[in-house]
CSV table of C-alpha atoms and ligand atoms in Angstrom, one decimal:
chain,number,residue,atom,x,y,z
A,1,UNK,CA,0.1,-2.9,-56.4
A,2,UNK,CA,0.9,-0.3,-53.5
A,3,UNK,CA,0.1,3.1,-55.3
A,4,UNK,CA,0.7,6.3,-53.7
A,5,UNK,CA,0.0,9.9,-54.3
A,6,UNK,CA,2.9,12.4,-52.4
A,7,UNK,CA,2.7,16.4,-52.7
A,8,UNK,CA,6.1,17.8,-53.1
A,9,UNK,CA,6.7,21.2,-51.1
A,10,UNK,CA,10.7,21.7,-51.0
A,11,UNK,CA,10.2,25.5,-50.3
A,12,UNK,CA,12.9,27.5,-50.3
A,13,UNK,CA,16.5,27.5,-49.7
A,14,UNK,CA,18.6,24.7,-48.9
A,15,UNK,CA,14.5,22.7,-48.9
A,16,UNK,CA,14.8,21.9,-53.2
A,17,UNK,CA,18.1,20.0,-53.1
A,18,UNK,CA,17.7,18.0,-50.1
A,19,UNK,CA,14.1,17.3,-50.9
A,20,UNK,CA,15.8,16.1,-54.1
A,21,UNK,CA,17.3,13.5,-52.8
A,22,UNK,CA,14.9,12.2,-50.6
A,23,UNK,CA,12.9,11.8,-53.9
A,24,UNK,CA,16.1,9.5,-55.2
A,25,UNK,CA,15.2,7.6,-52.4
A,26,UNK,CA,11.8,7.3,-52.3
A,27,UNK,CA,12.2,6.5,-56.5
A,28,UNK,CA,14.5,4.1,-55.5
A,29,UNK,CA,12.0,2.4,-53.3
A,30,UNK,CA,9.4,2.1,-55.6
A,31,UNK,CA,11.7,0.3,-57.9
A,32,UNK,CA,13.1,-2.1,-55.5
A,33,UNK,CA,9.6,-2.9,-53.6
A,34,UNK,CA,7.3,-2.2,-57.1
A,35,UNK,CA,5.3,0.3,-55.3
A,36,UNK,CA,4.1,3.5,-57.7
A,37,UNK,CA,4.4,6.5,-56.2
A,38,UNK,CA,3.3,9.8,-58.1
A,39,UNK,CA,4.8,12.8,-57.0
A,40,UNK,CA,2.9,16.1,-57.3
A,41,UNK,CA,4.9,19.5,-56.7
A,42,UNK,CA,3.4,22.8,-55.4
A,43,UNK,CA,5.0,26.1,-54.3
A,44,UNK,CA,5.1,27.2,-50.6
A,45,UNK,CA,6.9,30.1,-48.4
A,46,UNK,CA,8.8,33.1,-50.4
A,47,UNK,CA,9.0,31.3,-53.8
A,48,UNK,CA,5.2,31.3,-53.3
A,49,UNK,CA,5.5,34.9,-52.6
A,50,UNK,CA,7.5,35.6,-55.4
A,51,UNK,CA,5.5,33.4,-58.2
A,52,UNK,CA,1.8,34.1,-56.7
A,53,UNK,CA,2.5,36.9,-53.8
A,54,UNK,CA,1.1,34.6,-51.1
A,55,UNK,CA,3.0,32.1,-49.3
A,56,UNK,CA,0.4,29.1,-49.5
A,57,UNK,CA,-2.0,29.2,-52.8
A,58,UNK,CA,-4.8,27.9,-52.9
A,59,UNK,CA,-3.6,25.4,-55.1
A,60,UNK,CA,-0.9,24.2,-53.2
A,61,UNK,CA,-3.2,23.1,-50.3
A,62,UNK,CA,-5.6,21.7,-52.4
A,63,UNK,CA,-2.3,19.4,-53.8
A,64,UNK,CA,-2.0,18.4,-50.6
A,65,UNK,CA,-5.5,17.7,-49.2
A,66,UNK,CA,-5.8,15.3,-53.0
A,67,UNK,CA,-2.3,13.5,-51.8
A,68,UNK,CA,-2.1,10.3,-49.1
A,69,UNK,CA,1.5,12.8,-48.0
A,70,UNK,CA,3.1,15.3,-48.0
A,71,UNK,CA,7.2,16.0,-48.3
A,72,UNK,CA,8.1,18.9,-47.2
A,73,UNK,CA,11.5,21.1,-47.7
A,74,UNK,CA,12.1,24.5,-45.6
A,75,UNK,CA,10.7,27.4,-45.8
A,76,UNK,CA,11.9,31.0,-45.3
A,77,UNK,CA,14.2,33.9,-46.4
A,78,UNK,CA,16.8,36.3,-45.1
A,79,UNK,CA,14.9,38.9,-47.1
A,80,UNK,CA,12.0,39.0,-44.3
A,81,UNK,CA,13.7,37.9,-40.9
A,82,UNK,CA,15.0,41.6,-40.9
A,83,UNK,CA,12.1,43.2,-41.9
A,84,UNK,CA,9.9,43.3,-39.0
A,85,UNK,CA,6.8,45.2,-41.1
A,86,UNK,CA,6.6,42.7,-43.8
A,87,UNK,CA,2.8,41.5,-44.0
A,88,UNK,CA,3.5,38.8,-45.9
A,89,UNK,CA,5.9,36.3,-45.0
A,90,UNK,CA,7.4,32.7,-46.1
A,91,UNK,CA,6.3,31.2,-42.5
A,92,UNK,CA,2.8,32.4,-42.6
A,93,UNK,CA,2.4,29.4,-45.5
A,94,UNK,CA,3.8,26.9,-43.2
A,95,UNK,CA,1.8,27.9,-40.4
A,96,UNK,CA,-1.4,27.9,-42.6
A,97,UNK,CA,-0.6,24.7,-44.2
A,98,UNK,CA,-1.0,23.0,-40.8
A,99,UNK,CA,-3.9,24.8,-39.9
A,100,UNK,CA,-5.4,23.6,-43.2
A,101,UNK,CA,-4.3,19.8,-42.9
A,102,UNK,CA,-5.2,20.0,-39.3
A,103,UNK,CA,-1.9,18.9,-38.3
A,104,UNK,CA,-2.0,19.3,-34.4
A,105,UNK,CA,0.7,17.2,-33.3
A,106,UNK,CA,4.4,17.6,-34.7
A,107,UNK,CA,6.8,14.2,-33.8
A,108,UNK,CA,10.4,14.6,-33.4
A,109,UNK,CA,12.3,11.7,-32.8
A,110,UNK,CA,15.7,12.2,-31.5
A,111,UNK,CA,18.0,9.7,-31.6
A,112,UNK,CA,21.9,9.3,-30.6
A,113,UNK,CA,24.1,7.5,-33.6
A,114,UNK,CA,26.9,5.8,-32.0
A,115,UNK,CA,29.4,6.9,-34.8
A,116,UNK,CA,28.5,10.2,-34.1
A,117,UNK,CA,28.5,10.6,-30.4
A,118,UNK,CA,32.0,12.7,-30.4
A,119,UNK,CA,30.3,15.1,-32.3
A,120,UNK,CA,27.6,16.3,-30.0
A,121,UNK,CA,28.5,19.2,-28.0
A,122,UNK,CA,28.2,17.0,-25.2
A,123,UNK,CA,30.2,14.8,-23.5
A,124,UNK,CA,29.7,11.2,-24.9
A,125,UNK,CA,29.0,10.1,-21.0
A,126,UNK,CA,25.9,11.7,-21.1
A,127,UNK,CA,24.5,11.2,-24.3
A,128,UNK,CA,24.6,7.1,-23.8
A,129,UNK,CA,21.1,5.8,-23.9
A,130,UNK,CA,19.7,8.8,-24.8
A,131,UNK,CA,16.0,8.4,-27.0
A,132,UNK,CA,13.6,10.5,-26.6
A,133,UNK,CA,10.6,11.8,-29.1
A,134,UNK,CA,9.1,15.0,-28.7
A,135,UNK,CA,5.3,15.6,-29.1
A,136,UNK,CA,4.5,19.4,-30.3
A,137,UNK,CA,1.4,21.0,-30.0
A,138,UNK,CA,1.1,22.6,-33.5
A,139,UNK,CA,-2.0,23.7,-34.1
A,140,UNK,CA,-2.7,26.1,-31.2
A,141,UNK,CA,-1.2,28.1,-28.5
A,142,UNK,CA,0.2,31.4,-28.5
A,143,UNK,CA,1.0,30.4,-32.5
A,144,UNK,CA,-2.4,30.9,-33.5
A,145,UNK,CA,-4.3,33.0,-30.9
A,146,UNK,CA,-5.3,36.5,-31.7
A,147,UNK,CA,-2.7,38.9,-32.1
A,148,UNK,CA,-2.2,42.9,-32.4
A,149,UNK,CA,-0.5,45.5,-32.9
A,150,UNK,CA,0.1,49.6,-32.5
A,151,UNK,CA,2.8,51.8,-32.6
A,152,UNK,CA,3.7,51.1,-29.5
A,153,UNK,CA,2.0,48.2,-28.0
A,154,UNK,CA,2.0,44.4,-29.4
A,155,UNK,CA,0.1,40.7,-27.8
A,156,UNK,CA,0.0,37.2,-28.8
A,157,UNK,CA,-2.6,35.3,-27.0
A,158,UNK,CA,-2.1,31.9,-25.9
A,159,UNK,CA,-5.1,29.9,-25.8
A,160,UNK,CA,-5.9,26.0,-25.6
A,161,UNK,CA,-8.4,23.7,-25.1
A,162,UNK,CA,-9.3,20.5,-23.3
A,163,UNK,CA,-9.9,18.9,-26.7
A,164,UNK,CA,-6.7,20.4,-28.0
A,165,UNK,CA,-4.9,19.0,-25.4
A,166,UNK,CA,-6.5,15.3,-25.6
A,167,UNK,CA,-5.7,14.5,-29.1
A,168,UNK,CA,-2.5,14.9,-29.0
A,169,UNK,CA,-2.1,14.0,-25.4
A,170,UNK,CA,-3.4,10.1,-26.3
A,171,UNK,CA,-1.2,9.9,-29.2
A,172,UNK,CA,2.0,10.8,-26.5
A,173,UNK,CA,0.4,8.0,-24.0
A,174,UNK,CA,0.0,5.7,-26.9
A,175,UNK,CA,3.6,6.2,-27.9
A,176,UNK,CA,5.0,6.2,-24.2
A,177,UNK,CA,3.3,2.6,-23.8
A,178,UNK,CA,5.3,0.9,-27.1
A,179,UNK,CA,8.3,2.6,-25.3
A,180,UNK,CA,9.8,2.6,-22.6
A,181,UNK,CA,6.4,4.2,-20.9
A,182,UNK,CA,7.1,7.7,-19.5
A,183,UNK,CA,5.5,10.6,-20.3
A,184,UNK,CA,6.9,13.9,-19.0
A,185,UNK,CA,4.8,16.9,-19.7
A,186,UNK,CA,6.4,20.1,-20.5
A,187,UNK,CA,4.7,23.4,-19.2
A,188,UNK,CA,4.7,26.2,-17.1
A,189,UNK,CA,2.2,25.7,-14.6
A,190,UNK,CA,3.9,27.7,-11.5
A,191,UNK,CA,2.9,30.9,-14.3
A,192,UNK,CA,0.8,30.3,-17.0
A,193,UNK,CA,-3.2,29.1,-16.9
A,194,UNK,CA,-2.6,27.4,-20.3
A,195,UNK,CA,-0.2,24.9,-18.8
A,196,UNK,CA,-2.5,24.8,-15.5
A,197,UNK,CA,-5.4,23.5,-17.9
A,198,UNK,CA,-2.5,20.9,-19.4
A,199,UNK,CA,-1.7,19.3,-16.4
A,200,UNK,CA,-5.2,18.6,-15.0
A,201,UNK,CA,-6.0,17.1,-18.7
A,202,UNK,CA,-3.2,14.9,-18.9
A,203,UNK,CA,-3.6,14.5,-15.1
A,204,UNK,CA,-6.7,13.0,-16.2
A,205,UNK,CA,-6.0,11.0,-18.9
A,206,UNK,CA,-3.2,9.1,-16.9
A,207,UNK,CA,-5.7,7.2,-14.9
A,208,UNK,CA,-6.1,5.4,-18.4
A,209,UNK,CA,-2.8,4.5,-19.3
A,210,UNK,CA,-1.5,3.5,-15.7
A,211,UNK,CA,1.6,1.5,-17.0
A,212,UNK,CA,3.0,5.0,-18.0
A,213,UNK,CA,4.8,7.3,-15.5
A,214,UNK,CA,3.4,10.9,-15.9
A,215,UNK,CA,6.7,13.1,-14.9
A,216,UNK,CA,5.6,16.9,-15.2
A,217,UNK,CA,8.5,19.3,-15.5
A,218,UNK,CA,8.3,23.3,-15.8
A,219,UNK,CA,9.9,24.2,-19.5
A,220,UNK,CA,12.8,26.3,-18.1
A,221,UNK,CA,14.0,23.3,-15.8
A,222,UNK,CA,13.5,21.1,-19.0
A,223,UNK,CA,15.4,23.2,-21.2
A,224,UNK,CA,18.1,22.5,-18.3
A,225,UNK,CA,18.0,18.9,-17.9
A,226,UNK,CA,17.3,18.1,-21.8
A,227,UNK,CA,21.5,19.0,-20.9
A,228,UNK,CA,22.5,17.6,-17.6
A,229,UNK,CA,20.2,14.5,-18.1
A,230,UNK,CA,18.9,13.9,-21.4
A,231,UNK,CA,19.1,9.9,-21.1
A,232,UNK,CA,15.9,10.5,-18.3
A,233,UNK,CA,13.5,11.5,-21.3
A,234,UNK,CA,11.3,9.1,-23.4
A,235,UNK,CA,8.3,10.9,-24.4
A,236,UNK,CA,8.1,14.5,-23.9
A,237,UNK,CA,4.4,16.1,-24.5
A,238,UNK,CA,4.5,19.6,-24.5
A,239,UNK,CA,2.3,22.8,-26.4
A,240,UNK,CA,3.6,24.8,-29.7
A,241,UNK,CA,5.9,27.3,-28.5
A,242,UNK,CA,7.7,25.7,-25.7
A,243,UNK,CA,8.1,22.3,-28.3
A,244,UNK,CA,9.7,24.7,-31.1
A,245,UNK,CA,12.5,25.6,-28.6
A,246,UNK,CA,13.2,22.6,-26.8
A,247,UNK,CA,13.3,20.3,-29.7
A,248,UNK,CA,15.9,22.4,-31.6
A,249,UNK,CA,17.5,22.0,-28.1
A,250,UNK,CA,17.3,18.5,-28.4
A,251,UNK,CA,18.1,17.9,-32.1
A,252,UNK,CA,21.5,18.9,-31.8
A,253,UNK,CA,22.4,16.0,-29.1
A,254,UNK,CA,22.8,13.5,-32.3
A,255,UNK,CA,25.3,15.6,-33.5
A,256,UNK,CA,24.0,17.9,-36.2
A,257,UNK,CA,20.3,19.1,-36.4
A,258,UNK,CA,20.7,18.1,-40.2
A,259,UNK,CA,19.9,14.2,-39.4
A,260,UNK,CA,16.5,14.9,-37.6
A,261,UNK,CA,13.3,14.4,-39.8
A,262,UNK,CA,9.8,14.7,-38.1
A,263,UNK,CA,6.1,13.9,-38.5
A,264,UNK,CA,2.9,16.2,-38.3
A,265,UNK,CA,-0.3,14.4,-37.9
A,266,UNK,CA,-3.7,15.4,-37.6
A,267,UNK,CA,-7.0,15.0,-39.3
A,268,UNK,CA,-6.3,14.9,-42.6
A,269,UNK,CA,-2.6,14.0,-45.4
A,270,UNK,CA,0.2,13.9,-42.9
A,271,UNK,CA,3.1,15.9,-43.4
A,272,UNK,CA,6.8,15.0,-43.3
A,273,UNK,CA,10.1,17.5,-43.1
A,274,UNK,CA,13.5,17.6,-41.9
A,275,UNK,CA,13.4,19.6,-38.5
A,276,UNK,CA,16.1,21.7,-39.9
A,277,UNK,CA,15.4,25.3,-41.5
A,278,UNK,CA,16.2,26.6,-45.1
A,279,UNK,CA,19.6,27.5,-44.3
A,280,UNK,CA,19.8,29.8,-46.5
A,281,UNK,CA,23.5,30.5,-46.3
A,282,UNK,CA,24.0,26.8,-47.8
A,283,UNK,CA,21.2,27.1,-50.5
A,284,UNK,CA,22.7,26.1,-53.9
A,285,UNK,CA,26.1,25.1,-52.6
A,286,UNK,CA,25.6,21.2,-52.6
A,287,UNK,CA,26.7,21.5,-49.2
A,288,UNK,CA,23.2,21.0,-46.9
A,289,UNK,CA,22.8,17.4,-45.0
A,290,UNK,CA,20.2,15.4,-47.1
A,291,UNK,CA,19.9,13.2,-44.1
A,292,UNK,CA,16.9,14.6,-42.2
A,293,UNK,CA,15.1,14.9,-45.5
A,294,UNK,CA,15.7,11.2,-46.5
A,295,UNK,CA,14.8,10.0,-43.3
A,296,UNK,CA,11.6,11.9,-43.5
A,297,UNK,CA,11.1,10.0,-46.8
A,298,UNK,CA,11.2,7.3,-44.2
A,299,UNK,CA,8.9,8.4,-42.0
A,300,UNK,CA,6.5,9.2,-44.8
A,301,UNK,CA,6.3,5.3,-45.7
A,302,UNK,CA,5.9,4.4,-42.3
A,303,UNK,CA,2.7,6.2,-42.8
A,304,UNK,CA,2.0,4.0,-45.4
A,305,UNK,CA,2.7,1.0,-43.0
A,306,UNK,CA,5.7,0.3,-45.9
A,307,UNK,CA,8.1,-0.3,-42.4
A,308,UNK,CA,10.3,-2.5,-44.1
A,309,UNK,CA,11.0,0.2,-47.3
A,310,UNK,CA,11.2,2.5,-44.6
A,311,UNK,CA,13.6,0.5,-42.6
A,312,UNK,CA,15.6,-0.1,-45.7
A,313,UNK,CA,16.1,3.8,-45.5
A,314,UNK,CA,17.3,3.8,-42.2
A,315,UNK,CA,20.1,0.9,-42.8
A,316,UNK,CA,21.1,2.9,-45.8
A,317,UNK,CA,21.5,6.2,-43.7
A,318,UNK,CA,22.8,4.5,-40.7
A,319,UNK,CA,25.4,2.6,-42.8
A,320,UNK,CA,26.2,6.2,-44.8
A,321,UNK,CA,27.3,7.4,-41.4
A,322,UNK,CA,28.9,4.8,-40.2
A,323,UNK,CA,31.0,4.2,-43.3
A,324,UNK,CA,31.7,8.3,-43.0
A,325,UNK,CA,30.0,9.8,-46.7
A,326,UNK,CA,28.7,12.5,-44.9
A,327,UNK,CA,28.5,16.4,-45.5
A,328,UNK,CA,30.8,19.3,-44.0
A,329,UNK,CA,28.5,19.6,-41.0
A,330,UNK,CA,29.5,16.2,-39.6
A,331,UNK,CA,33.0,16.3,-40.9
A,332,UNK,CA,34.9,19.3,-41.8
A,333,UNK,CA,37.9,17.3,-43.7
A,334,UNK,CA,37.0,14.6,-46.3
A,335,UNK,CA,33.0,15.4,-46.7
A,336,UNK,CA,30.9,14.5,-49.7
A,337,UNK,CA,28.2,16.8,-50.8
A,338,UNK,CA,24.7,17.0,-50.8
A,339,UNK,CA,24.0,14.7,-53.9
A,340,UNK,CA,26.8,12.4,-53.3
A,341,UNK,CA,25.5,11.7,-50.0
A,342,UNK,CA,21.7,10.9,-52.1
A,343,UNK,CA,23.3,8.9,-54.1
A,344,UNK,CA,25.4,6.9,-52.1
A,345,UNK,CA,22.9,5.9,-50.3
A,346,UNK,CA,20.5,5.3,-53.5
A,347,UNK,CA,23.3,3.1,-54.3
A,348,UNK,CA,23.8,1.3,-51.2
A,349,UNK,CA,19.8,0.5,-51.2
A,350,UNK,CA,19.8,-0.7,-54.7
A,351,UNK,CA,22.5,-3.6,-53.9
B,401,LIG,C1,9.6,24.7,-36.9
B,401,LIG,C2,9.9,26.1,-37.4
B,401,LIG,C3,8.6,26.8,-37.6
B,401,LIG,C4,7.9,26.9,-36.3
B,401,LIG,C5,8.7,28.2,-38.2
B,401,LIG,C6,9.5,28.2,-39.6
B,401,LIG,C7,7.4,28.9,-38.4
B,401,LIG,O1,10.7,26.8,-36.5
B,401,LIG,O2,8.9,24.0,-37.6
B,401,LIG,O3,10.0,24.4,-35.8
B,401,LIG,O4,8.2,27.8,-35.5
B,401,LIG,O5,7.1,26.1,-36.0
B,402,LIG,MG1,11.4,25.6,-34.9
């Protein structure tokens, strides 16, 4: 018997009833397959604020260090994006929750559904063939370097180093080679000594994977060409900051950035969320996409080399698409909400 202990972090806004559905799923999973999972929940970001006035307890990461997983929701609240001299915000428990789990490389996968394809923002032409998985930095760089502040002066430092850059930089190779073997490196090595130290790394580390091409690309012409040409991509290795911008460039190619889940790995429980934010216009409304989170759910059991529960997940959401019981944000006229979308699928899966 396949048993299973998953920390529960849906956060804050649209994060509890998406995360709620992925939980159908994975309960639904357990039933069909007779795994037991046990599902532990903890507070993190502002409702962690509000219930212990920091945004990551102690508790919470000890949850997560005890579990084999971690699903995550969103985090974040309107009340502090506009409050520049808050010391205490929702996304410092995110950012210390990786810290603490040692999660240095974030996964996006993006990927084009072929139902969806006239939803993209571009034109169907250019989004054939397109596949690509992005590998964040996401424990370092300008992040998590020392920062300051006076009245009228502020700096971030951006620091890495070669060890930073080689963990996560063999995972990307590893990947490229199952793939279809290219590796382009994002950076900014015409400006920045940070990216000059990436490319000799990963430079480096090529001469080990030689049935990869090594393409290296400077992040503005990137953010360009993740347009123009996104079918040229496969994997894409690239430091914190520059990866938070281009892959919410890149998650809205497959038509909404609500069907994009991701994985964070590192050193100790891996973590798994929906790339999308707390949206916290949607919270409560029964409105939000459950599809990243769900898919996440899927990721998580891939974790758990459970691929074929996991790919069980991905026929269920594929065939949700395809069959059109999605929310507003892939179709504006005859949209199912949040839950109906969970359960539909929790339905399809039990059959
Ligand atoms: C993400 C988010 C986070 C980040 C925020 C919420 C701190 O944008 O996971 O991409 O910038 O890493
Ligand atoms: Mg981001």
């Amino acid at each position: 018997m396949i048993e299973k202990k998953i920390a529960v972090l849906s956060g804050d806004g649209i994060g509890p009833e998406v995360t709620a559905q992925a939980l159908k799923v994975l309960k639904t999973i357990e039933k069909k397959f007779g795994y037991r999972f046990s599902y532990h929940s903890a507070d993190v970001g502002a409702i962690a604020i509000d219930h212990h006035g920091v945004p990551l307890p102690d508790s919470t990461l000890q949850i997560c260090l005890d579990s084999d997983a971690v699903l995550f929701g969103s985090i974040g609240h309107p009340k502090y994006d506009n409050d520049p001299s808050a010391k205490v915000r929702p996304e410092q428990g995110l950012l210390a929750l990786r810290k603490g789990l040692g999660l240095y490389a974030n996964i996006r996968p993006v990927k084009i559904y072929p139902s969806l394809i006239g939803h993209a923002p571009l034109r169907p032409e250019l989004l054939k063939d397109v596949d690509m998985v992005i590998y964040r930095e996401l424990t370092g760089g300008i992040y998590f370097g020392e920062k300051g502040r006076t009245e009228n002066d502020a700096y971030d430092h951006c620091t890495y180093s070669r060890v930073e850059v080689e963990r996560i930089a063999k995972l990307a190779f590893q990947d490229a080679q199952r793939r279809r073997k290219k590796l382009t490196l994002v950076d900014k090595a015409n400006v920045l000594e940070t990216s000059r130290l990436w490319r000799a790394v990963v430079q480096d580390m090529a001469k080990n994977y030689a049935d990869v091409t090594l393409d290296m690309m400077f992040v503005d012409n990137a953010a360009m060409q993740i347009i123009q040409y996104p079918a040229q991509f496969d994997v894409v290795l690239t430091e914190n900051m520059f990866g938070d911008i281009i892959s919410d460039e890149a998650s809205v190619l497959s038509g909404s950035m609500g069907l994009l889940p991701s994985a964070s790995i590192g050193a100790k429980t891996a973590l798994f969320e929906p790339i999308h934010g707390s949206y916290p216009q949607a919270a409560g409304k029964n409105i939000a996409n459950p599809m990243a989170a769900i898919l996440s759910g899927a990721l998580l059991l891939d974790s758990f080399q459970l691929s074929e529960a996991a790919d069980l997940i991905r026929i269920a959401v594929n065939e949700a698409i395809k069959v059109g019981v999605v929310t507003v944000d892939l179709n504006k006229d005859k949209n199912y909400g949040c839950a109906e979308v969970g359960d539909w699928i929790v339905q399809f899966m039990e059959q």
